[in-house]
Amino acid sequence: MRRLNRWFREHPMTGDSLLAAALFLPQVLEGFSGFAARSRAGVPEYLVLSALLVAPLVVRRRWPVAGAAATLVALALLVLLQSPWPLRAAQLAACVYLHTLVVHVGRGVAAGYAGVIGVGVGVELARADYQPVQKVWVALFFLLLAVVSWVLGELAVARRAEVAQRVHALRVERDHQARIAVAEERNRIAREIHDVLAHSVSVMVSQADGARYALRGKPELAEQALRTIGSTGRETLTELRQLLGVLRADTDREDAPQPTATAVPDLVDRVRALGSPVSLEVVGDLGALPTGPGLGVYRIVQESLTNALKHGAGGIAVRLEHDGAAVTIDVRNLIGPGTAPVPGGNGVIGMRERATAYGGELAAGPEPDGDWRVRAVVPVGVEGVPATGAR
């Protein structure tokens, strides 16, 4: 039944043609049953007028006013040629058109149409050889048909308005969700760019300062520092091209793979190459992490190391533990007592957002012994086989 309703909605003219045929068929039977012979019109004229009456129904949705006018002309001809004017199936087309005008045109035009029909009914009843009681019943019957047609039209209008309101609400909700998605994507890209630039620039500034001091006394160390600056800059450009490519309209490009938690040892090695003592302990299989949480773990460790490099440290201790359900990140900046704590900022906010994006949590702040500690828990929901290792 639903398929049939949908088919008729998609092919309205076909449904209206079937309606016109259904109303015309009784007229054909009547014409050959002897009724038309008793009227002022013969059988051919009677059938032609009946066809003119129902034919406008086929185009009632496309040209409702013109079709209604054609129906009135056909009704007028029937009134002139038949005496008395009988209530036949074809004349129900007038009620169908009243409904159509209410739905597709408006109440004003529909009221005018109903008024013309009412005048025609009154004229025909005045000419008909009916008893007064019969005339009253016929008038009430026509009035009932008109009221039912009008009410059904009003219900259709109300239903259409409700559907339009729902569609508008869905469009507003869709646009709202789209704006939220765009804002979230922009925030994600901003976090990525901050993490990439903050870490890379810190590394390059540290290496540049070291190269400047070693340029005369130890040129080999200055050369190594310059190589580190070059490689870090190239890696940064690659990541920036990938991130900025998200903002382009070209969706056919192939994205370079994002770093994951398995790249943390390489990240630690690069920080060690700067001369900062960094220890890394890994518990569990980081390769079993999904891409999203793996990237979050990498960026949290990267931002923690960047902050440690910015504010100086006696050493850095990194510990990652994957127990199959979550990854626990513990990064300690071994500042020692009597040293001002490392201030928070956008970096800490970005790390906390990354952790909470996967239902986790992050805490950053000074410890009682003076060290600065970042501790985060990132749920992953992936079963893994724990394995312990240290570097």
mmCIF file of N, CA and C in Angstrom, residues 181-307:
data_model
loop_
_atom_site.group_PDB
_atom_site.id
_atom_site.type_symbol
_atom_site.label_atom_id
_atom_site.label_comp_id
_atom_site.label_asym_id
_atom_site.label_seq_id
_atom_site.Cartn_x
_atom_site.Cartn_y
_atom_site.Cartn_z
ATOM 1 N N ALA A 181 29.809 20.914 12.655
ATOM 2 C CA ALA A 181 30.854 20.063 12.080
ATOM 3 C C ALA A 181 31.998 20.905 11.526
ATOM 4 N N VAL A 182 31.667 22.031 10.867
ATOM 5 C CA VAL A 182 32.716 22.906 10.333
ATOM 6 C C VAL A 182 33.549 23.490 11.466
ATOM 7 N N ALA A 183 32.873 23.929 12.550
ATOM 8 C CA ALA A 183 33.617 24.497 13.679
ATOM 9 C C ALA A 183 34.525 23.448 14.325
ATOM 10 N N GLU A 184 34.011 22.218 14.466
ATOM 11 C CA GLU A 184 34.840 21.160 15.050
ATOM 12 C C GLU A 184 36.037 20.846 14.157
ATOM 13 N N GLU A 185 35.807 20.831 12.834
ATOM 14 C CA GLU A 185 36.914 20.552 11.920
ATOM 15 C C GLU A 185 37.955 21.663 11.969
ATOM 16 N N ARG A 186 37.484 22.908 12.055
ATOM 17 C CA ARG A 186 38.432 24.015 12.158
ATOM 18 C C ARG A 186 39.235 23.927 13.450
ATOM 19 N N ASN A 187 38.564 23.595 14.550
ATOM 20 C CA ASN A 187 39.285 23.444 15.813
ATOM 21 C C ASN A 187 40.300 22.308 15.731
ATOM 22 N N ARG A 188 39.897 21.211 15.067
ATOM 23 C CA ARG A 188 40.837 20.096 14.933
ATOM 24 C C ARG A 188 42.058 20.504 14.133
ATOM 25 N N ILE A 189 41.817 21.218 13.016
ATOM 26 C CA ILE A 189 42.939 21.649 12.187
ATOM 27 C C ILE A 189 43.813 22.634 12.953
ATOM 28 N N ALA A 190 43.167 23.527 13.734
ATOM 29 C CA ALA A 190 43.947 24.485 14.527
ATOM 30 C C ALA A 190 44.818 23.764 15.542
ATOM 31 N N ARG A 191 44.272 22.721 16.175
ATOM 32 C CA ARG A 191 45.077 21.955 17.132
ATOM 33 C C ARG A 191 46.241 21.265 16.436
ATOM 34 N N GLU A 192 45.959 20.674 15.256
ATOM 35 C CA GLU A 192 47.017 19.992 14.535
ATOM 36 C C GLU A 192 48.135 20.967 14.151
ATOM 37 N N ILE A 193 47.744 22.121 13.614
ATOM 38 C CA ILE A 193 48.755 23.100 13.203
ATOM 39 C C ILE A 193 49.544 23.600 14.403
ATOM 40 N N HIS A 194 48.834 23.830 15.519
ATOM 41 C CA HIS A 194 49.540 24.276 16.728
ATOM 42 C C HIS A 194 50.546 23.236 17.173
ATOM 43 N N ASP A 195 50.114 21.961 17.200
ATOM 44 C CA ASP A 195 51.028 20.907 17.668
ATOM 45 C C ASP A 195 52.242 20.789 16.749
ATOM 46 N N VAL A 196 51.981 20.809 15.436
ATOM 47 C CA VAL A 196 53.089 20.662 14.490
ATOM 48 C C VAL A 196 54.057 21.823 14.594
ATOM 49 N N LEU A 197 53.526 23.044 14.558
ATOM 50 C CA LEU A 197 54.398 24.215 14.558
ATOM 51 C C LEU A 197 55.104 24.401 15.894
ATOM 52 N N ALA A 198 54.358 24.211 16.991
ATOM 53 C CA ALA A 198 54.979 24.437 18.303
ATOM 54 C C ALA A 198 56.164 23.508 18.514
ATOM 55 N N HIS A 199 55.982 22.227 18.188
ATOM 56 C CA HIS A 199 57.085 21.278 18.383
ATOM 57 C C HIS A 199 58.229 21.560 17.413
ATOM 58 N N SER A 200 57.905 21.736 16.149
ATOM 59 C CA SER A 200 58.958 21.888 15.148
ATOM 60 C C SER A 200 59.729 23.183 15.336
ATOM 61 N N VAL A 201 59.018 24.269 15.591
ATOM 62 C CA VAL A 201 59.716 25.550 15.794
ATOM 63 C C VAL A 201 60.586 25.505 17.037
ATOM 64 N N SER A 202 60.082 24.861 18.100
ATOM 65 C CA SER A 202 60.913 24.732 19.306
ATOM 66 C C SER A 202 62.199 23.970 19.009
ATOM 67 N N VAL A 203 62.050 22.879 18.235
ATOM 68 C CA VAL A 203 63.242 22.102 17.879
ATOM 69 C C VAL A 203 64.206 22.942 17.048
ATOM 70 N N MET A 204 63.674 23.656 16.033
ATOM 71 C CA MET A 204 64.551 24.432 15.161
ATOM 72 C C MET A 204 65.213 25.597 15.901
ATOM 73 N N VAL A 205 64.473 26.254 16.808
ATOM 74 C CA VAL A 205 65.072 27.350 17.583
ATOM 75 C C VAL A 205 66.173 26.819 18.479
ATOM 76 N N SER A 206 65.907 25.672 19.126
ATOM 77 C CA SER A 206 66.930 25.086 20.007
ATOM 78 C C SER A 206 68.170 24.698 19.213
ATOM 79 N N GLN A 207 67.986 24.106 18.066
ATOM 80 C CA GLN A 207 69.121 23.716 17.242
ATOM 81 C C GLN A 207 69.870 24.933 16.681
ATOM 82 N N ALA A 208 69.113 25.951 16.298
ATOM 83 C CA ALA A 208 69.762 27.164 15.785
ATOM 84 C C ALA A 208 70.627 27.822 16.860
ATOM 85 N N ASP A 209 70.124 27.881 18.109
ATOM 86 C CA ASP A 209 70.931 28.448 19.190
ATOM 87 C C ASP A 209 72.182 27.613 19.420
ATOM 88 N N GLY A 210 72.005 26.259 19.400
ATOM 89 C CA GLY A 210 73.173 25.402 19.588
ATOM 90 C C GLY A 210 74.181 25.552 18.463
ATOM 91 N N ALA A 211 73.707 25.685 17.225
ATOM 92 C CA ALA A 211 74.616 25.856 16.099
ATOM 93 C C ALA A 211 75.365 27.176 16.190
ATOM 94 N N ARG A 212 74.697 28.205 16.668
ATOM 95 C CA ARG A 212 75.353 29.514 16.783
ATOM 96 C C ARG A 212 76.501 29.454 17.793
ATOM 97 N N TYR A 213 76.273 28.732 18.919
ATOM 98 C CA TYR A 213 77.343 28.645 19.916
ATOM 99 C C TYR A 213 78.486 27.727 19.470
ATOM 100 N N ALA A 214 78.131 26.695 18.681
ATOM 101 C CA ALA A 214 79.163 25.715 18.288
ATOM 102 C C ALA A 214 79.794 26.037 16.948
ATOM 103 N N LEU A 215 79.407 27.124 16.313
ATOM 104 C CA LEU A 215 79.862 27.401 14.960
ATOM 105 C C LEU A 215 81.375 27.532 14.868
ATOM 106 N N ARG A 216 81.998 28.177 15.828
ATOM 107 C CA ARG A 216 83.449 28.416 15.779
ATOM 108 C C ARG A 216 84.230 27.298 16.464
ATOM 109 N N GLY A 217 83.757 26.904 17.645
ATOM 110 C CA GLY A 217 84.540 25.915 18.389
ATOM 111 C C GLY A 217 84.341 24.495 17.900
ATOM 112 N N LYS A 218 83.135 24.120 17.575
ATOM 113 C CA LYS A 218 82.825 22.744 17.143
ATOM 114 C C LYS A 218 81.950 22.797 15.895
ATOM 115 N N PRO A 219 82.560 23.046 14.746
ATOM 116 C CA PRO A 219 81.750 23.175 13.514
ATOM 117 C C PRO A 219 80.996 21.903 13.155
ATOM 118 N N GLU A 220 81.515 20.724 13.558
ATOM 119 C CA GLU A 220 80.799 19.495 13.230
ATOM 120 C C GLU A 220 79.449 19.435 13.948
ATOM 121 N N LEU A 221 79.411 19.959 15.215
ATOM 122 C CA LEU A 221 78.144 20.008 15.933
ATOM 123 C C LEU A 221 77.183 21.005 15.289
ATOM 124 N N ALA A 222 77.715 22.126 14.800
ATOM 125 C CA ALA A 222 76.875 23.115 14.119
ATOM 126 C C ALA A 222 76.290 22.515 12.842
ATOM 127 N N GLU A 223 77.114 21.714 12.117
ATOM 128 C CA GLU A 223 76.608 21.082 10.901
ATOM 129 C C GLU A 223 75.488 20.093 11.212
ATOM 130 N N GLN A 224 75.672 19.331 12.289
ATOM 131 C CA GLN A 224 74.620 18.385 12.689
ATOM 132 C C GLN A 224 73.337 19.121 13.067
ATOM 133 N N ALA A 225 73.479 20.231 13.794
ATOM 134 C CA ALA A 225 72.301 21.011 14.169
ATOM 135 C C ALA A 225 71.578 21.551 12.943
ATOM 136 N N LEU A 226 72.335 21.998 11.945
ATOM 137 C CA LEU A 226 71.706 22.512 10.730
ATOM 138 C C LEU A 226 70.974 21.402 9.973
ATOM 139 N N ARG A 227 71.583 20.194 9.952
ATOM 140 C CA ARG A 227 70.880 19.084 9.318
ATOM 141 C C ARG A 227 69.560 18.781 10.033
ATOM 142 N N THR A 228 69.600 18.840 11.365
ATOM 143 C CA THR A 228 68.364 18.604 12.136
ATOM 144 C C THR A 228 67.316 19.665 11.821
ATOM 145 N N ILE A 229 67.770 20.927 11.709
ATOM 146 C CA ILE A 229 66.834 22.014 11.362
ATOM 147 C C ILE A 229 66.221 21.758 9.993
ATOM 148 N N GLY A 230 67.035 21.339 9.016
ATOM 149 C CA GLY A 230 66.524 21.088 7.677
ATOM 150 C C GLY A 230 65.522 19.952 7.649
ATOM 151 N N SER A 231 65.865 18.822 8.291
ATOM 152 C CA SER A 231 64.955 17.677 8.283
ATOM 153 C C SER A 231 63.663 17.993 9.027
ATOM 154 N N THR A 232 63.787 18.712 10.156
ATOM 155 C CA THR A 232 62.576 19.094 10.901
ATOM 156 C C THR A 232 61.694 20.015 10.075
ATOM 157 N N GLY A 233 62.303 20.947 9.374
ATOM 158 C CA GLY A 233 61.523 21.852 8.529
ATOM 159 C C GLY A 233 60.812 21.121 7.411
ATOM 160 N N ARG A 234 61.478 20.152 6.780
ATOM 161 C CA ARG A 234 60.837 19.396 5.702
ATOM 162 C C ARG A 234 59.662 18.568 6.229
ATOM 163 N N GLU A 235 59.849 17.924 7.389
ATOM 164 C CA GLU A 235 58.749 17.165 7.978
ATOM 165 C C GLU A 235 57.574 18.071 8.320
ATOM 166 N N THR A 236 57.888 19.260 8.817
ATOM 167 C CA THR A 236 56.824 20.200 9.165
ATOM 168 C C THR A 236 56.064 20.645 7.934
ATOM 169 N N LEU A 237 56.775 20.926 6.845
ATOM 170 C CA LEU A 237 56.102 21.320 5.616
ATOM 171 C C LEU A 237 55.189 20.214 5.096
ATOM 172 N N THR A 238 55.640 18.963 5.196
ATOM 173 C CA THR A 238 54.807 17.850 4.741
ATOM 174 C C THR A 238 53.511 17.768 5.533
ATOM 175 N N GLU A 239 53.610 17.878 6.858
ATOM 176 C CA GLU A 239 52.420 17.814 7.692
ATOM 177 C C GLU A 239 51.510 19.010 7.451
ATOM 178 N N LEU A 240 52.092 20.199 7.254
ATOM 179 C CA LEU A 240 51.272 21.385 7.013
ATOM 180 C C LEU A 240 50.532 21.278 5.681
ATOM 181 N N ARG A 241 51.206 20.746 4.647
ATOM 182 C CA ARG A 241 50.517 20.574 3.363
ATOM 183 C C ARG A 241 49.314 19.642 3.524
ATOM 184 N N GLN A 242 49.495 18.603 4.289
ATOM 185 C CA GLN A 242 48.401 17.659 4.505
ATOM 186 C C GLN A 242 47.248 18.312 5.247
ATOM 187 N N LEU A 243 47.555 19.070 6.306
ATOM 188 C CA LEU A 243 46.506 19.707 7.096
ATOM 189 C C LEU A 243 45.788 20.786 6.309
ATOM 190 N N LEU A 244 46.547 21.618 5.607
ATOM 191 C CA LEU A 244 45.926 22.684 4.829
ATOM 192 C C LEU A 244 45.161 22.138 3.631
ATOM 193 N N GLY A 245 45.524 20.941 3.168
ATOM 194 C CA GLY A 245 44.787 20.350 2.060
ATOM 195 C C GLY A 245 43.353 20.035 2.416
ATOM 196 N N VAL A 246 43.046 19.890 3.712
ATOM 197 C CA VAL A 246 41.678 19.644 4.137
ATOM 198 C C VAL A 246 40.784 20.822 3.786
ATOM 199 N N LEU A 247 41.354 22.017 3.731
ATOM 200 C CA LEU A 247 40.585 23.225 3.455
ATOM 201 C C LEU A 247 40.350 23.446 1.973
ATOM 202 N N ARG A 248 40.971 22.646 1.113
ATOM 203 C CA ARG A 248 40.816 22.834 -0.321
ATOM 204 C C ARG A 248 39.578 22.111 -0.832
ATOM 205 N N ALA A 249 39.136 22.518 -2.006
ATOM 206 C CA ALA A 249 37.948 21.894 -2.602
ATOM 207 C C ALA A 249 38.269 20.573 -3.270
ATOM 208 N N ASP A 250 39.540 20.323 -3.521
ATOM 209 C CA ASP A 250 39.933 19.099 -4.212
ATOM 210 C C ASP A 250 39.811 17.935 -3.263
ATOM 211 N N THR A 251 38.827 17.059 -3.502
ATOM 212 C CA THR A 251 38.609 15.915 -2.623
ATOM 213 C C THR A 251 39.184 14.626 -3.196
ATOM 214 N N ASP A 252 39.826 14.716 -4.364
ATOM 215 C CA ASP A 252 40.344 13.508 -4.998
ATOM 216 C C ASP A 252 41.800 13.218 -4.628
ATOM 217 N N ARG A 253 42.397 14.125 -3.864
ATOM 218 C CA ARG A 253 43.797 13.918 -3.534
ATOM 219 C C ARG A 253 43.939 12.774 -2.538
ATOM 220 N N GLU A 254 45.132 12.211 -2.477
ATOM 221 C CA GLU A 254 45.425 11.142 -1.523
ATOM 222 C C GLU A 254 46.130 11.756 -0.320
ATOM 223 N N ASP A 255 45.580 11.529 0.882
ATOM 224 C CA ASP A 255 46.149 12.084 2.107
ATOM 225 C C ASP A 255 47.362 11.255 2.536
ATOM 226 N N ALA A 256 48.374 11.971 2.993
ATOM 227 C CA ALA A 256 49.520 11.291 3.595
ATOM 228 C C ALA A 256 49.103 10.747 4.950
ATOM 229 N N PRO A 257 49.667 9.632 5.383
ATOM 230 C CA PRO A 257 49.244 9.055 6.658
ATOM 231 C C PRO A 257 49.603 9.955 7.833
ATOM 232 N N GLN A 258 48.675 10.058 8.793
ATOM 233 C CA GLN A 258 48.920 10.820 10.008
ATOM 234 C C GLN A 258 49.815 9.997 10.937
ATOM 235 N N PRO A 259 50.626 10.685 11.766
ATOM 236 C CA PRO A 259 51.424 9.937 12.741
ATOM 237 C C PRO A 259 50.535 9.260 13.768
ATOM 238 N N THR A 260 50.994 8.130 14.271
ATOM 239 C CA THR A 260 50.251 7.385 15.291
ATOM 240 C C THR A 260 51.147 7.159 16.492
ATOM 241 N N ALA A 261 50.613 6.427 17.463
ATOM 242 C CA ALA A 261 51.370 6.194 18.693
ATOM 243 C C ALA A 261 52.649 5.412 18.429
ATOM 244 N N THR A 262 52.705 4.632 17.354
ATOM 245 C CA THR A 262 53.919 3.874 17.055
ATOM 246 C C THR A 262 55.079 4.787 16.669
ATOM 247 N N ALA A 263 54.794 6.066 16.334
ATOM 248 C CA ALA A 263 55.847 7.013 15.981
ATOM 249 C C ALA A 263 56.399 7.746 17.195
ATOM 250 N N VAL A 264 55.887 7.460 18.396
ATOM 251 C CA VAL A 264 56.388 8.131 19.602
ATOM 252 C C VAL A 264 57.877 7.855 19.829
ATOM 253 N N PRO A 265 58.375 6.606 19.656
ATOM 254 C CA PRO A 265 59.822 6.398 19.833
ATOM 255 C C PRO A 265 60.664 7.275 18.913
ATOM 256 N N ASP A 266 60.263 7.454 17.648
ATOM 257 C CA ASP A 266 61.011 8.338 16.748
ATOM 258 C C ASP A 266 60.956 9.779 17.234
ATOM 259 N N LEU A 267 59.806 10.174 17.760
ATOM 260 C CA LEU A 267 59.671 11.526 18.318
ATOM 261 C C LEU A 267 60.623 11.714 19.494
ATOM 262 N N VAL A 268 60.700 10.724 20.365
ATOM 263 C CA VAL A 268 61.613 10.796 21.516
ATOM 264 C C VAL A 268 63.062 10.852 21.043
ATOM 265 N N ASP A 269 63.401 10.078 20.001
ATOM 266 C CA ASP A 269 64.761 10.098 19.472
ATOM 267 C C ASP A 269 65.131 11.487 18.951
ATOM 268 N N ARG A 270 64.170 12.153 18.293
ATOM 269 C CA ARG A 270 64.471 13.490 17.781
ATOM 270 C C ARG A 270 64.708 14.476 18.913
ATOM 271 N N VAL A 271 63.963 14.327 19.994
ATOM 272 C CA VAL A 271 64.177 15.216 21.142
ATOM 273 C C VAL A 271 65.510 14.904 21.812
ATOM 274 N N ARG A 272 65.866 13.638 21.867
ATOM 275 C CA ARG A 272 67.172 13.268 22.435
ATOM 276 C C ARG A 272 68.298 13.882 21.626
ATOM 277 N N ALA A 273 68.103 13.929 20.295
ATOM 278 C CA ALA A 273 69.159 14.482 19.441
ATOM 279 C C ALA A 273 69.419 15.956 19.736
ATOM 280 N N LEU A 274 68.466 16.620 20.387
ATOM 281 C CA LEU A 274 68.655 18.021 20.758
ATOM 282 C C LEU A 274 69.501 18.174 22.013
ATOM 283 N N GLY A 275 69.835 17.058 22.651
ATOM 284 C CA GLY A 275 70.646 17.119 23.854
ATOM 285 C C GLY A 275 69.854 17.008 25.132
ATOM 286 N N SER A 276 68.530 16.817 25.038
ATOM 287 C CA SER A 276 67.702 16.686 26.243
ATOM 288 C C SER A 276 67.578 15.215 26.604
ATOM 289 N N PRO A 277 67.899 14.837 27.833
ATOM 290 C CA PRO A 277 67.767 13.436 28.245
ATOM 291 C C PRO A 277 66.282 13.054 28.352
ATOM 292 N N VAL A 278 65.879 12.089 27.582
ATOM 293 C CA VAL A 278 64.480 11.644 27.575
ATOM 294 C C VAL A 278 64.473 10.130 27.710
ATOM 295 N N SER A 279 63.682 9.637 28.666
ATOM 296 C CA SER A 279 63.502 8.199 28.819
ATOM 297 C C SER A 279 62.088 7.830 28.379
ATOM 298 N N LEU A 280 61.957 6.661 27.759
ATOM 299 C CA LEU A 280 60.668 6.207 27.254
ATOM 300 C C LEU A 280 60.428 4.785 27.718
ATOM 301 N N GLU A 281 59.242 4.560 28.281
ATOM 302 C CA GLU A 281 58.817 3.216 28.681
ATOM 303 C C GLU A 281 57.457 2.949 28.048
ATOM 304 N N VAL A 282 57.361 1.837 27.363
ATOM 305 C CA VAL A 282 56.122 1.468 26.682
ATOM 306 C C VAL A 282 55.635 0.143 27.241
ATOM 307 N N VAL A 283 54.398 0.115 27.684
ATOM 308 C CA VAL A 283 53.761 -1.100 28.179
ATOM 309 C C VAL A 283 52.541 -1.371 27.299
ATOM 310 N N GLY A 284 52.552 -2.485 26.603
ATOM 311 C CA GLY A 284 51.440 -2.803 25.725
ATOM 312 C C GLY A 284 51.817 -2.595 24.266
ATOM 313 N N ASP A 285 50.918 -2.992 23.401
ATOM 314 C CA ASP A 285 51.143 -2.916 21.956
ATOM 315 C C ASP A 285 50.490 -1.655 21.416
ATOM 316 N N LEU A 286 51.289 -0.636 21.116
ATOM 317 C CA LEU A 286 50.750 0.607 20.573
ATOM 318 C C LEU A 286 50.303 0.452 19.122
ATOM 319 N N GLY A 287 50.781 -0.556 18.437
ATOM 320 C CA GLY A 287 50.376 -0.761 17.056
ATOM 321 C C GLY A 287 48.935 -1.214 16.905
ATOM 322 N N ALA A 288 48.314 -1.661 18.006
ATOM 323 C CA ALA A 288 46.923 -2.114 17.944
ATOM 324 C C ALA A 288 45.923 -0.982 18.100
ATOM 325 N N LEU A 289 46.394 0.259 18.234
ATOM 326 C CA LEU A 289 45.481 1.384 18.452
ATOM 327 C C LEU A 289 44.808 1.792 17.149
ATOM 328 N N PRO A 290 43.534 2.196 17.217
ATOM 329 C CA PRO A 290 42.895 2.783 16.031
ATOM 330 C C PRO A 290 43.579 4.086 15.628
ATOM 331 N N THR A 291 43.314 4.552 14.424
ATOM 332 C CA THR A 291 44.009 5.727 13.906
ATOM 333 C C THR A 291 43.741 6.970 14.740
ATOM 334 N N GLY A 292 42.462 7.208 15.096
ATOM 335 C CA GLY A 292 42.122 8.420 15.840
ATOM 336 C C GLY A 292 42.787 8.499 17.203
ATOM 337 N N PRO A 293 42.554 7.517 18.082
ATOM 338 C CA PRO A 293 43.231 7.550 19.384
ATOM 339 C C PRO A 293 44.749 7.513 19.266
ATOM 340 N N GLY A 294 45.266 6.784 18.264
ATOM 341 C CA GLY A 294 46.719 6.748 18.090
ATOM 342 C C GLY A 294 47.289 8.118 17.784
ATOM 343 N N LEU A 295 46.596 8.884 16.909
ATOM 344 C CA LEU A 295 47.023 10.248 16.623
ATOM 345 C C LEU A 295 46.929 11.120 17.860
ATOM 346 N N GLY A 296 45.845 10.941 18.653
ATOM 347 C CA GLY A 296 45.708 11.724 19.880
ATOM 348 C C GLY A 296 46.840 11.467 20.864
ATOM 349 N N VAL A 297 47.227 10.193 21.014
ATOM 350 C CA VAL A 297 48.337 9.863 21.913
ATOM 351 C C VAL A 297 49.625 10.514 21.429
ATOM 352 N N TYR A 298 49.876 10.433 20.134
ATOM 353 C CA TYR A 298 51.101 11.024 19.583
ATOM 354 C C TYR A 298 51.131 12.529 19.831
ATOM 355 N N ARG A 299 50.013 13.220 19.570
ATOM 356 C CA ARG A 299 49.996 14.670 19.722
ATOM 357 C C ARG A 299 50.120 15.094 21.179
ATOM 358 N N ILE A 300 49.538 14.339 22.094
ATOM 359 C CA ILE A 300 49.668 14.688 23.517
ATOM 360 C C ILE A 300 51.122 14.563 23.957
ATOM 361 N N VAL A 301 51.774 13.469 23.560
ATOM 362 C CA VAL A 301 53.193 13.317 23.904
ATOM 363 C C VAL A 301 54.014 14.415 23.227
ATOM 364 N N GLN A 302 53.723 14.719 21.982
ATOM 365 C CA GLN A 302 54.465 15.751 21.261
ATOM 366 C C GLN A 302 54.333 17.108 21.949
ATOM 367 N N GLU A 303 53.109 17.478 22.341
ATOM 368 C CA GLU A 303 52.911 18.770 23.005
ATOM 369 C C GLU A 303 53.590 18.793 24.372
ATOM 370 N N SER A 304 53.559 17.670 25.096
ATOM 371 C CA SER A 304 54.224 17.613 26.400
ATOM 372 C C SER A 304 55.732 17.807 26.249
ATOM 373 N N LEU A 305 56.331 17.150 25.252
ATOM 374 C CA LEU A 305 57.760 17.327 25.028
ATOM 375 C C LEU A 305 58.083 18.744 24.574
ATOM 376 N N THR A 306 57.202 19.333 23.765
ATOM 377 C CA THR A 306 57.425 20.703 23.314
ATOM 378 C C THR A 306 57.435 21.672 24.490
ATOM 379 N N ASN A 307 56.466 21.514 25.399
ATOM 380 C CA ASN A 307 56.437 22.379 26.579
ATOM 381 C C ASN A 307 57.689 22.200 27.428
#
